Structures are given as structure tokens and as C-alpha cells.
CSV table of C-alpha atoms in Angstrom, one decimal:
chain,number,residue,atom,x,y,z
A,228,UNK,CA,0.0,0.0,0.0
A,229,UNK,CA,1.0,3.2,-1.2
A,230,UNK,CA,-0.1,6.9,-0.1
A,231,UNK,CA,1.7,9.5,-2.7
A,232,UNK,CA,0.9,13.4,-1.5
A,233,UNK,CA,3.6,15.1,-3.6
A,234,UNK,CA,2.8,14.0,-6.6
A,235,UNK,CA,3.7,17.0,-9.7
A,236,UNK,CA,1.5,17.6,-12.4
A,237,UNK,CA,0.7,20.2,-15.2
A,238,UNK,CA,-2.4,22.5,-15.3
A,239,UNK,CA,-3.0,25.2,-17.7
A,240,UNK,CA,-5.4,28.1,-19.0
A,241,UNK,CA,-5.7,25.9,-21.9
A,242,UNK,CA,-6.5,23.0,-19.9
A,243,UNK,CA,-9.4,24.6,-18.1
A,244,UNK,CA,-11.2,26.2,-21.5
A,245,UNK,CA,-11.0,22.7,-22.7
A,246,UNK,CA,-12.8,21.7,-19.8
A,247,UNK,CA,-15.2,24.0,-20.8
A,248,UNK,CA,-15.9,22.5,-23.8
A,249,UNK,CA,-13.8,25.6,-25.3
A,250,UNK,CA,-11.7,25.4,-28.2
A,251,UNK,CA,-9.0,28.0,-26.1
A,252,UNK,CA,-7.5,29.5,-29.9
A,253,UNK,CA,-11.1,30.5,-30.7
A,254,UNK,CA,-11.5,32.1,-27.0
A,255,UNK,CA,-8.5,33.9,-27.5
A,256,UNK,CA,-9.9,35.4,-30.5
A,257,UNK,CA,-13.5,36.1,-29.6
A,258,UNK,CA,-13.7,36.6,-25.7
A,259,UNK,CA,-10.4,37.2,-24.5
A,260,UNK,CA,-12.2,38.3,-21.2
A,261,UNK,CA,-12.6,34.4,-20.7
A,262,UNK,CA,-8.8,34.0,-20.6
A,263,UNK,CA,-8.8,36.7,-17.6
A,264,UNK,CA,-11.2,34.8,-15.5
A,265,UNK,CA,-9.2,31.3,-16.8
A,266,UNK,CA,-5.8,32.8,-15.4
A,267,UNK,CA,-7.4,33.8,-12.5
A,268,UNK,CA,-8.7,30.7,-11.8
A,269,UNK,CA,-5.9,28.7,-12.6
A,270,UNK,CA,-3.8,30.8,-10.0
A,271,UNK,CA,-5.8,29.7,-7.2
A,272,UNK,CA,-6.9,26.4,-8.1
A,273,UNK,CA,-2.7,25.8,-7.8
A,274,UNK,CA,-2.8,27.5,-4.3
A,275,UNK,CA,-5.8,24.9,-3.2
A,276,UNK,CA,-4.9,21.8,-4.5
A,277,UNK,CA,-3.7,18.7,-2.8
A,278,UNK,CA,-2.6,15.6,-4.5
A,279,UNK,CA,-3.3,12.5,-3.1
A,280,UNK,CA,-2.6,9.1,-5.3
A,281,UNK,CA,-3.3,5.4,-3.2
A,282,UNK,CA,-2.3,2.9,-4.4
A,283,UNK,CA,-2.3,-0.9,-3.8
A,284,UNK,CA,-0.2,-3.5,-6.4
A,285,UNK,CA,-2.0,-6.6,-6.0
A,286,UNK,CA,-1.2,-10.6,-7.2
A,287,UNK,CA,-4.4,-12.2,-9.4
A,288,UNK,CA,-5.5,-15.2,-7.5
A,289,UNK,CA,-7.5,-16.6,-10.7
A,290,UNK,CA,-9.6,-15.9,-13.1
A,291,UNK,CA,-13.1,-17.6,-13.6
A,292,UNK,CA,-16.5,-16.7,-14.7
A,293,UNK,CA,-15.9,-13.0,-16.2
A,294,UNK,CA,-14.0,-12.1,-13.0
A,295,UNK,CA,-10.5,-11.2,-11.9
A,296,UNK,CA,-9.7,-12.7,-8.5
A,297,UNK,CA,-7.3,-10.5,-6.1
A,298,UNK,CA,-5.2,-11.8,-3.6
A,299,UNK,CA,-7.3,-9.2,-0.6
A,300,UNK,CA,-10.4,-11.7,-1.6
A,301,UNK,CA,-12.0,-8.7,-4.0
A,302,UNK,CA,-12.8,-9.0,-7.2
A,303,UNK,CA,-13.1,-6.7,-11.2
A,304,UNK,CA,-16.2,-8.4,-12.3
A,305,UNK,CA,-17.5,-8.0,-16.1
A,306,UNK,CA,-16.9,-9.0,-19.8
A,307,UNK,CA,-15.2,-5.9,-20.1
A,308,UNK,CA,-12.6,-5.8,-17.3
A,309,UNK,CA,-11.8,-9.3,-17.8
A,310,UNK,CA,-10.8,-9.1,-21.5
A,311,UNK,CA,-8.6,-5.6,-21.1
A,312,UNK,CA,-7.2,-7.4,-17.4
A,313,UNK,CA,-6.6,-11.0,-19.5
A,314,UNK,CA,-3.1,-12.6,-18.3
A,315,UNK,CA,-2.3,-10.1,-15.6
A,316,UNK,CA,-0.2,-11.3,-13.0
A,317,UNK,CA,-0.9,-8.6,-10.7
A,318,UNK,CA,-3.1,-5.3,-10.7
A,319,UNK,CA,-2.8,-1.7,-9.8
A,320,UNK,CA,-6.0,-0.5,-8.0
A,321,UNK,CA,-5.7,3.1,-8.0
A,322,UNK,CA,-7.5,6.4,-6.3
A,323,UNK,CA,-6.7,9.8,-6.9
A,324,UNK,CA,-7.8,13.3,-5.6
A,325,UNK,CA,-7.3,17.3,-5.1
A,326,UNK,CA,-8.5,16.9,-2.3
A,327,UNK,CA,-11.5,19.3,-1.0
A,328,UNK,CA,-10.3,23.3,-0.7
A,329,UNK,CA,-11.2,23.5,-4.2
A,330,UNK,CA,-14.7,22.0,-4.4
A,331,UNK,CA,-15.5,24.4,-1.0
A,332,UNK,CA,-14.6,27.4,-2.7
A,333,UNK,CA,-16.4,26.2,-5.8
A,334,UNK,CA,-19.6,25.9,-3.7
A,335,UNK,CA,-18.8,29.4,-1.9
A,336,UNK,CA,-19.1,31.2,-5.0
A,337,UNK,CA,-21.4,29.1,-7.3
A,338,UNK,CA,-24.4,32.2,-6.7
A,339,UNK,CA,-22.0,35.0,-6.0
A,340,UNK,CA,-20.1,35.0,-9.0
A,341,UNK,CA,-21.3,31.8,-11.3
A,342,UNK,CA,-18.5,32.7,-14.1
A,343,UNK,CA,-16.0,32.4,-12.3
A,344,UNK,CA,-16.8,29.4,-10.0
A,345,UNK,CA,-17.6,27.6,-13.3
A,346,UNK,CA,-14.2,28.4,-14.5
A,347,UNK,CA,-12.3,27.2,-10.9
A,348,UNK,CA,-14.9,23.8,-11.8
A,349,UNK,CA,-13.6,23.6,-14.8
A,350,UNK,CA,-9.9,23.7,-12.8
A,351,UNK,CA,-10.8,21.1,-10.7
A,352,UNK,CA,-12.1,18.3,-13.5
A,353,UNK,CA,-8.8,19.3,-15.0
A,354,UNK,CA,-6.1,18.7,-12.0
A,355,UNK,CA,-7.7,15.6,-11.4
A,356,UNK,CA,-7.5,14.0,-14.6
A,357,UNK,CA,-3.5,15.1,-15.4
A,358,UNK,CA,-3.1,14.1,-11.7
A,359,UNK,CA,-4.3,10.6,-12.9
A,360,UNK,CA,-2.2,10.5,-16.1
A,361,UNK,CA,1.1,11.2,-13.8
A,362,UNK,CA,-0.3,8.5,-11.1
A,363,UNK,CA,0.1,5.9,-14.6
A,364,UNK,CA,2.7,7.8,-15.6
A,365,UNK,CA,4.4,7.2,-12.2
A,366,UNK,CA,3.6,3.3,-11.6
A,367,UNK,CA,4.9,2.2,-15.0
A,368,UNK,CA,8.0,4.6,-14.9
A,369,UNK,CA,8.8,3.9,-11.1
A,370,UNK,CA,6.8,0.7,-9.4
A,371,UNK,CA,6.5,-1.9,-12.4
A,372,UNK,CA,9.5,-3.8,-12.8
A,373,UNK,CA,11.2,-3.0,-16.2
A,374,UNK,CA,10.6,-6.7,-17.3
A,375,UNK,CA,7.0,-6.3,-16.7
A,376,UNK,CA,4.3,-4.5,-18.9
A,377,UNK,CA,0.9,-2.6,-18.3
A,378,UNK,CA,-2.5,-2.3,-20.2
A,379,UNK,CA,-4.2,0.7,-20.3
A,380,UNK,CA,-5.8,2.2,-17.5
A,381,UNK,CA,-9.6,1.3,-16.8
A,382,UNK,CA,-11.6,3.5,-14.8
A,383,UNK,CA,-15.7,2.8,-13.6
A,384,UNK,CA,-17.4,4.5,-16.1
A,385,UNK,CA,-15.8,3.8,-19.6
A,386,UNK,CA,-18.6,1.8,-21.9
A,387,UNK,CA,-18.5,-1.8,-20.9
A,388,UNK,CA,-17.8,-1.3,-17.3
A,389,UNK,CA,-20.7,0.3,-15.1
A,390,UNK,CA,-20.0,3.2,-13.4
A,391,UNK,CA,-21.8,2.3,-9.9
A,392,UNK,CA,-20.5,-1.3,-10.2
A,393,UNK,CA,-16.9,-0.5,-11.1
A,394,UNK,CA,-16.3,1.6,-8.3
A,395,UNK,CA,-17.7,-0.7,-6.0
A,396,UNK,CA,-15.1,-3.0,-6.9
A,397,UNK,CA,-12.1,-0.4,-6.5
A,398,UNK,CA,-13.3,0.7,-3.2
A,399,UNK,CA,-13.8,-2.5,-1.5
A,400,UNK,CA,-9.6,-2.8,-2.1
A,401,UNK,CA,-9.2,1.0,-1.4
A,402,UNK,CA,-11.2,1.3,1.3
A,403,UNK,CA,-9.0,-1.2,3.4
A,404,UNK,CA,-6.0,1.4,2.5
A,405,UNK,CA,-7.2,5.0,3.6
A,406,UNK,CA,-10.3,6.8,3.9
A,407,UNK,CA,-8.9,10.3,2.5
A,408,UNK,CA,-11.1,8.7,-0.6
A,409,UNK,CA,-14.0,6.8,0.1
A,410,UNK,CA,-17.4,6.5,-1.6
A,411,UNK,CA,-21.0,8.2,-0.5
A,412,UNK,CA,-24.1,5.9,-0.5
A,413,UNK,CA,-24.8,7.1,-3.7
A,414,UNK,CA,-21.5,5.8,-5.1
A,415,UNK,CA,-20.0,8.6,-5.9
A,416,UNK,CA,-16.3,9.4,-4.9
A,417,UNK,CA,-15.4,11.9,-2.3
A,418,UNK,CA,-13.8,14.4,-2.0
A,419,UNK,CA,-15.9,15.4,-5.6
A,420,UNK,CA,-12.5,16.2,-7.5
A,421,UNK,CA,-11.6,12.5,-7.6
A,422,UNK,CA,-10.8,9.4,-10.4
A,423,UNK,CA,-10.0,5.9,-9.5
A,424,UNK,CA,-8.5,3.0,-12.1
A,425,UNK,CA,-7.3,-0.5,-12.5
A,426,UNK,CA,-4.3,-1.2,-14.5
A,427,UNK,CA,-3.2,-5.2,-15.5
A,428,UNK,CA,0.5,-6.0,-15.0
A,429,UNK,CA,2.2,-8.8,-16.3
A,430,UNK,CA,4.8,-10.3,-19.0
A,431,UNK,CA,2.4,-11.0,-21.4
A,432,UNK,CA,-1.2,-8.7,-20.8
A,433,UNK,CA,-2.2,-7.1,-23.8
A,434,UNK,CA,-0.7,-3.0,-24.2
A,435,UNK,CA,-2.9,-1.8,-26.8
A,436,UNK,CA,-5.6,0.0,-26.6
A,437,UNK,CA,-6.9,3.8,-25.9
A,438,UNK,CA,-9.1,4.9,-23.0
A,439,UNK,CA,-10.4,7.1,-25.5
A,440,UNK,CA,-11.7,4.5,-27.5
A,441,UNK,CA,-13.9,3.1,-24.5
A,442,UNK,CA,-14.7,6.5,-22.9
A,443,UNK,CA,-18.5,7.2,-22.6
A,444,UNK,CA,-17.6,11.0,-23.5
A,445,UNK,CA,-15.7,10.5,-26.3
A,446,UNK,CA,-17.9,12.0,-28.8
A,447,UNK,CA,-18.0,15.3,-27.1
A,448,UNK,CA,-14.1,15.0,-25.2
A,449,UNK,CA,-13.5,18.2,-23.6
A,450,UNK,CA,-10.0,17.0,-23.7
A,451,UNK,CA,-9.5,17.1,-27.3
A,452,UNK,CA,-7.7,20.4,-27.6
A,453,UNK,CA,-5.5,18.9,-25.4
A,454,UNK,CA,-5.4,15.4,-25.9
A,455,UNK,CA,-1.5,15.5,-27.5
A,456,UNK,CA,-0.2,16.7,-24.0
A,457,UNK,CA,-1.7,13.9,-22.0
A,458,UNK,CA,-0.4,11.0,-24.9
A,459,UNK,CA,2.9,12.8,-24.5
A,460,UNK,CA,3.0,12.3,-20.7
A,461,UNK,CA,2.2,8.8,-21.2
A,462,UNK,CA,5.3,8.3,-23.3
């Protein structure tokens, strides 16, 4: 078990008008008043962040009936999982968050001044998900031995694996680590600013594949402006 809090990632003005579902070259030419509010935004979303990343590197057990049995005695149930997670000798169950500061000063100012809480919103969805491209970044590069490969990350969510059901899964491992991440009664994560994924690890699990491809959003990707940063992190 692994609790990471210094974790370094990238965030920028162009990053939170993507998660806008702004195209930030056309903002710059038609409302350059957004890229104010985006700077401003950007400055303290840096001053109220707080990475965490857990993480927990567990053997596979077996495999049987559409489900990947872990070591702890949980299990990644579904067609989908077990095909991406198909030869893995172990698996990364992972958590991520900013932590809270953020989504309090969101709520603060959501009726005082709506603009600009959207924008520090848009800040938040945006750490969170680079934070979780340097969490992968960081297992391959630091905690999977060199001899050893990875699939691509699978998060609750992505078409093929239910949202409620996959988290579920994730937390009953997770939840035996730390409860700075946890899960409400309604399944959803908290703190809000928060992503959790599986990743397969083993000599001979199958690398290919894009989240992209599987993502539930990926006809209208607010990450699309930016998607060659987050490939070239992944490198």
C-alpha cells in the first residue's frame, strides 16, 4: 500500500477552456475576457490543490466466470474488465484526488459569482485528470518492474464497465488502504474532484488499446484540444 501526496503535475489556461468544452484558440480570438477569468482561476486552483494518489499493487488469484480474483479476496467483475485485465499477473487499484479546498470554494461562490466558480470547476475536473495521467505515468515509470508491462488504464465509467458497479469494486480494495477517498451511499467518490482506475500487469497482458476508444464521453471530449499533452506524458 502506497499513499503518494507530492505527486507533480501540469495545469494550464488551456487545460481549463478545454474543460469548458472551449476550443481555447477560438476564446483567444473572440472573448479574451474568458482567458482573464481562466488565469485567474488557474492561479488559485494551484494554491488549493492537494494531491493524493493510493495505491495498492495486487497478485491475481484466478480468473473464472468473467472475473479477476485478487489476492485481498475482491474482485473486477465484467466482460469488459476481464478481457482488457486477460493474463495479468498482478493489478494496480488506483485512487486519486485534489482533495476538498477546491470544491469548497467552488460551492462558496457558485451564486455569487457563477462565471467564475464555473471556470475554478472547470480547474478542478482538469487537475484531477492530469493528476491521474502522472499517477500511470508514475507506476509504469517507477513501481512496475522494467521486465513487466501494463494495459491501459480502466476507470468505472468507460462503456463496458458500469459506473456504480466498477467503483464498487475499486473501493472494497481501497477502502482497506485509507479513507482520505471513500465512496458516498450514492457511489459517488469523495472528496468530488476525484478518479480511481485499475491497470493489468504482467509479461504478457495485452498493451494496446486507448481509454479514448472506451470513454462514454468520447464524442463530445473536452479533452481534445489537449489530448497530445496527456499522450505525451504517457510516453
Amino acid at each position: 500500500m502506497t499513499i503518494l501526496k507530492d505527486l507533480r503535475f501540469t495545469l494550464s489556461v488551456d487545460h481549463i477552456l478545454s474543460a469548458q468544452d472551449s476550443n481555447p484558440d477560438v476564446v483567444r480570438k473572440r472573448t479574451p475576457q474568458l482567458i482573464k477569468i481562466a488565469e485567474k482561476a488557474l492561479a488559485e486552483a494551484m494554491e488549493l490543490i492537494s494531491p493524493i494518489v493510493i495505491y495498492q499493487i495486487l497478485n491475481v488469484v484466478s480468473f473464472s466466470n468473467q472475473a479477476v480474483h485478487l489476492e485481498d479476496g475482491n474482485e473486477l467483475q465484467g466482460e469488459f474488465v476481464n478481457s482488457h485485465l486477460a493474463r495479468a499477473e498482478k493489478i494496480a487499484v488506483v485512487a486519486v484526488t485534489i482533495s476538498d479546498p477546491l470544491e469548497k470554494r467552488v460551492s462558496e461562490l457558485l451564486y455569487s459569482d457563477p462565471v467564475y466558480a464555473h471556470s475554478l470547476n472547470a480547474a478542478g475536473f482538469s487537475a484531477v485528470e492530469r493528476l491521474s495521467v502522472s499517477s500511470e505515468k508514475y507506476i509504469k515509470m517507477h513501481v512496475i518492474p522494467r521486465d513487466k508491462k501494463a494495459t491501459m488504464s480502466l476507470s468505472p465509467g468507460m462503456i463496458g464497465w458500469p459506473l456504480a458497479n466498477g467503483q464498487r469494486q475499486i473501493f472494497n480494495t481501497i477502502s482497506k488502504i485509507s479513507n482520505l477517498i471513500r465512496l458516498s451511499e450514492t457511489q459517488a467518490m469523495v472528496p468530488a474532484f476525484s478518479l480511481s482506475y485499475v491497470m493489468g500487469i504482467g509479461s504478457h497482458v495485452n498493451i494496446e488499446g486507448n481509454t479514448c476508444e472506451f470513454c462514454s464521453r468520447k464524442e463530445s471530449c473536452f479533452y481534445q484540444n489537449t489530448k497530445s499533452d496527456f499522450e505525451t506524458e504517457l510516453v
